[in-house]
Amino acid sequence: EVHVKESGGGLVQAGGSLRLSCATSGFTSGNYAIGWFRQAPGKEVEPVSCIVNDDGYTHYADSVKGRFTVSSDNAKNTMYLQMNSLKPEDTAVYYCASCIPPPGSNYDWGQGTQVTVSS
């Protein structure tokens, strides 16, 4: 069973930066894809980024392209999301989970990590 734990959220002013971390365990092979998702107040969960572990392929939502960078450290079983030029609309709870395939509608997202961007 795969387990993830998000951390690194906080309060930051618009234009600032944060780095989120996702500690993972339970992947039985190196061939997997993991990504970041977010849920803003009153909105549905949306995908933010995805990284394929064995070849490093990455994908980003249009809203974060050029500002966010996803990476992984296999030795530490940890994925990161470097978020630069943050905007108030980036305010959300951020979660990590498998992105290929993405979680189903009944997925338990856990606590995630809160990111709040003030204007």
Tab-separated table of C-alpha atoms in Angstrom:
chain	number	residue	atom	x	y	z
A	1	GLU	CA	0.000	0.000	0.000
A	2	VAL	CA	1.324	3.422	-0.978
A	3	HIS	CA	1.542	6.124	1.685
A	4	VAL	CA	2.269	9.809	1.143
A	5	LYS	CA	2.833	12.726	3.506
A	6	GLU	CA	2.775	16.316	2.337
A	7	SER	CA	4.586	19.188	4.042
A	8	GLY	CA	5.997	22.641	3.402
A	9	GLY	CA	2.892	24.756	3.064
A	10	GLY	CA	2.475	28.139	4.695
A	11	LEU	CA	1.507	31.772	4.307
A	12	VAL	CA	3.360	33.812	1.725
A	13	GLN	CA	2.857	37.129	-0.019
A	14	ALA	CA	2.038	37.308	-3.712
A	15	GLY	CA	5.216	36.963	-5.739
A	16	GLY	CA	6.864	34.797	-3.108
A	17	SER	CA	7.999	31.189	-3.183
A	18	LEU	CA	7.405	27.956	-1.314
A	19	ARG	CA	8.693	24.412	-1.697
A	20	LEU	CA	6.371	21.548	-0.924
A	21	SER	CA	7.588	18.048	-0.114
A	22	CYS	CA	5.858	14.699	-0.488
A	23	ALA	CA	7.412	11.779	1.368
A	24	THR	CA	6.366	8.476	-0.151
A	25	SER	CA	6.511	4.818	0.804
A	26	GLY	CA	5.099	1.581	-0.520
A	27	PHE	CA	5.933	1.846	-4.207
A	28	THR	CA	7.061	-1.656	-5.209
A	29	SER	CA	8.787	-0.667	-8.439
A	30	GLY	CA	10.437	2.395	-9.938
A	31	ASN	CA	7.864	2.653	-12.704
A	32	TYR	CA	5.226	4.972	-11.313
A	33	ALA	CA	3.935	8.482	-11.737
A	34	ILE	CA	3.184	10.789	-8.859
A	35	GLY	CA	1.889	14.299	-8.851
A	36	TRP	CA	0.489	17.274	-7.032
A	37	PHE	CA	-3.161	18.198	-6.815
A	38	ARG	CA	-4.873	21.118	-5.105
A	39	GLN	CA	-8.271	22.106	-3.829
A	40	ALA	CA	-9.171	25.744	-3.421
A	41	PRO	CA	-12.048	26.752	-1.115
A	42	GLY	CA	-15.369	25.854	-2.700
A	43	LYS	CA	-13.767	24.204	-5.715
A	44	GLU	CA	-13.066	20.698	-6.967
A	45	VAL	CA	-9.675	19.043	-6.661
A	46	GLU	CA	-7.561	19.861	-9.708
A	47	PRO	CA	-4.289	18.403	-10.990
A	48	VAL	CA	-1.255	20.662	-10.760
A	49	SER	CA	1.700	18.589	-11.932
A	50	CYS	CA	2.814	15.027	-12.581
A	51	ILE	CA	6.217	13.369	-12.804
A	52	VAL	CA	6.967	9.914	-14.169
A	53	ASN	CA	9.571	8.395	-11.898
A	54	ASP	CA	11.558	6.234	-14.304
A	55	ASP	CA	12.104	8.773	-17.100
A	56	GLY	CA	11.519	12.113	-15.410
A	57	TYR	CA	8.729	13.180	-17.784
A	58	THR	CA	6.785	16.075	-16.280
A	59	HIS	CA	3.437	17.675	-16.976
A	60	TYR	CA	1.915	20.882	-15.624
A	61	ALA	CA	-1.458	22.520	-15.546
A	62	ASP	CA	-1.549	25.604	-17.756
A	63	SER	CA	-2.198	27.801	-14.721
A	64	VAL	CA	1.199	26.940	-13.174
A	65	LYS	CA	3.444	26.458	-16.210
A	66	GLY	CA	6.606	28.511	-15.951
A	67	ARG	CA	6.096	29.132	-12.222
A	68	PHE	CA	6.054	25.670	-10.625
A	69	THR	CA	8.656	22.915	-10.972
A	70	VAL	CA	8.151	19.313	-9.880
A	71	SER	CA	11.120	17.085	-9.078
A	72	SER	CA	11.905	13.897	-7.221
A	73	ASP	CA	14.755	12.505	-5.152
A	74	ASN	CA	14.561	8.726	-5.447
A	75	ALA	CA	17.189	8.187	-2.753
A	76	LYS	CA	14.936	9.996	-0.289
A	77	ASN	CA	11.626	8.712	-1.705
A	78	THR	CA	10.514	12.322	-1.808
A	79	MET	CA	8.869	14.486	-4.451
A	80	TYR	CA	9.025	18.267	-4.405
A	81	LEU	CA	7.057	21.149	-5.845
A	82	GLN	CA	8.963	24.408	-6.130
A	83	MET	CA	6.418	27.189	-6.422
A	84	ASN	CA	7.615	30.610	-7.541
A	85	SER	CA	5.781	33.825	-8.401
A	86	LEU	CA	2.873	32.719	-6.275
A	87	LYS	CA	-0.512	34.320	-6.846
A	88	PRO	CA	-3.536	34.606	-4.531
A	89	GLU	CA	-5.349	32.143	-6.811
A	90	ASP	CA	-2.753	29.505	-5.882
A	91	THR	CA	-4.258	29.446	-2.399
A	92	ALA	CA	-5.414	25.870	-1.777
A	93	VAL	CA	-4.747	22.674	0.089
A	94	TYR	CA	-2.106	20.775	-1.846
A	95	TYR	CA	-2.015	17.003	-2.009
A	96	CYS	CA	0.278	14.435	-3.589
A	97	ALA	CA	-0.956	11.197	-5.076
A	98	SER	CA	-0.482	8.870	-7.988
A	99	CYS	CA	-1.233	10.790	-11.185
A	100	ILE	CA	-1.184	7.960	-13.740
A	101	PRO	CA	-3.870	6.877	-13.224
A	102	PRO	CA	-5.262	9.782	-11.203
A	103	PRO	CA	-7.226	9.127	-8.015
A	104	GLY	CA	-10.867	8.136	-8.345
A	105	SER	CA	-13.819	10.107	-7.061
A	106	ASN	CA	-13.850	8.298	-3.691
A	107	TYR	CA	-10.140	8.760	-2.995
A	108	ASP	CA	-9.200	9.744	0.549
A	109	TRP	CA	-6.943	12.759	0.029
A	110	GLY	CA	-5.754	12.967	3.608
A	111	GLN	CA	-4.710	16.241	5.243
A	112	GLY	CA	-2.532	17.735	2.533
A	113	THR	CA	-0.639	20.955	3.198
A	114	GLN	CA	-2.219	24.416	3.189
A	115	VAL	CA	-0.782	27.119	0.949
A	116	THR	CA	-2.108	30.629	1.461
A	117	VAL	CA	-0.987	33.488	-0.770
A	118	SER	CA	-1.881	36.984	0.387
A	119	SER	CA	-2.294	39.888	-2.024
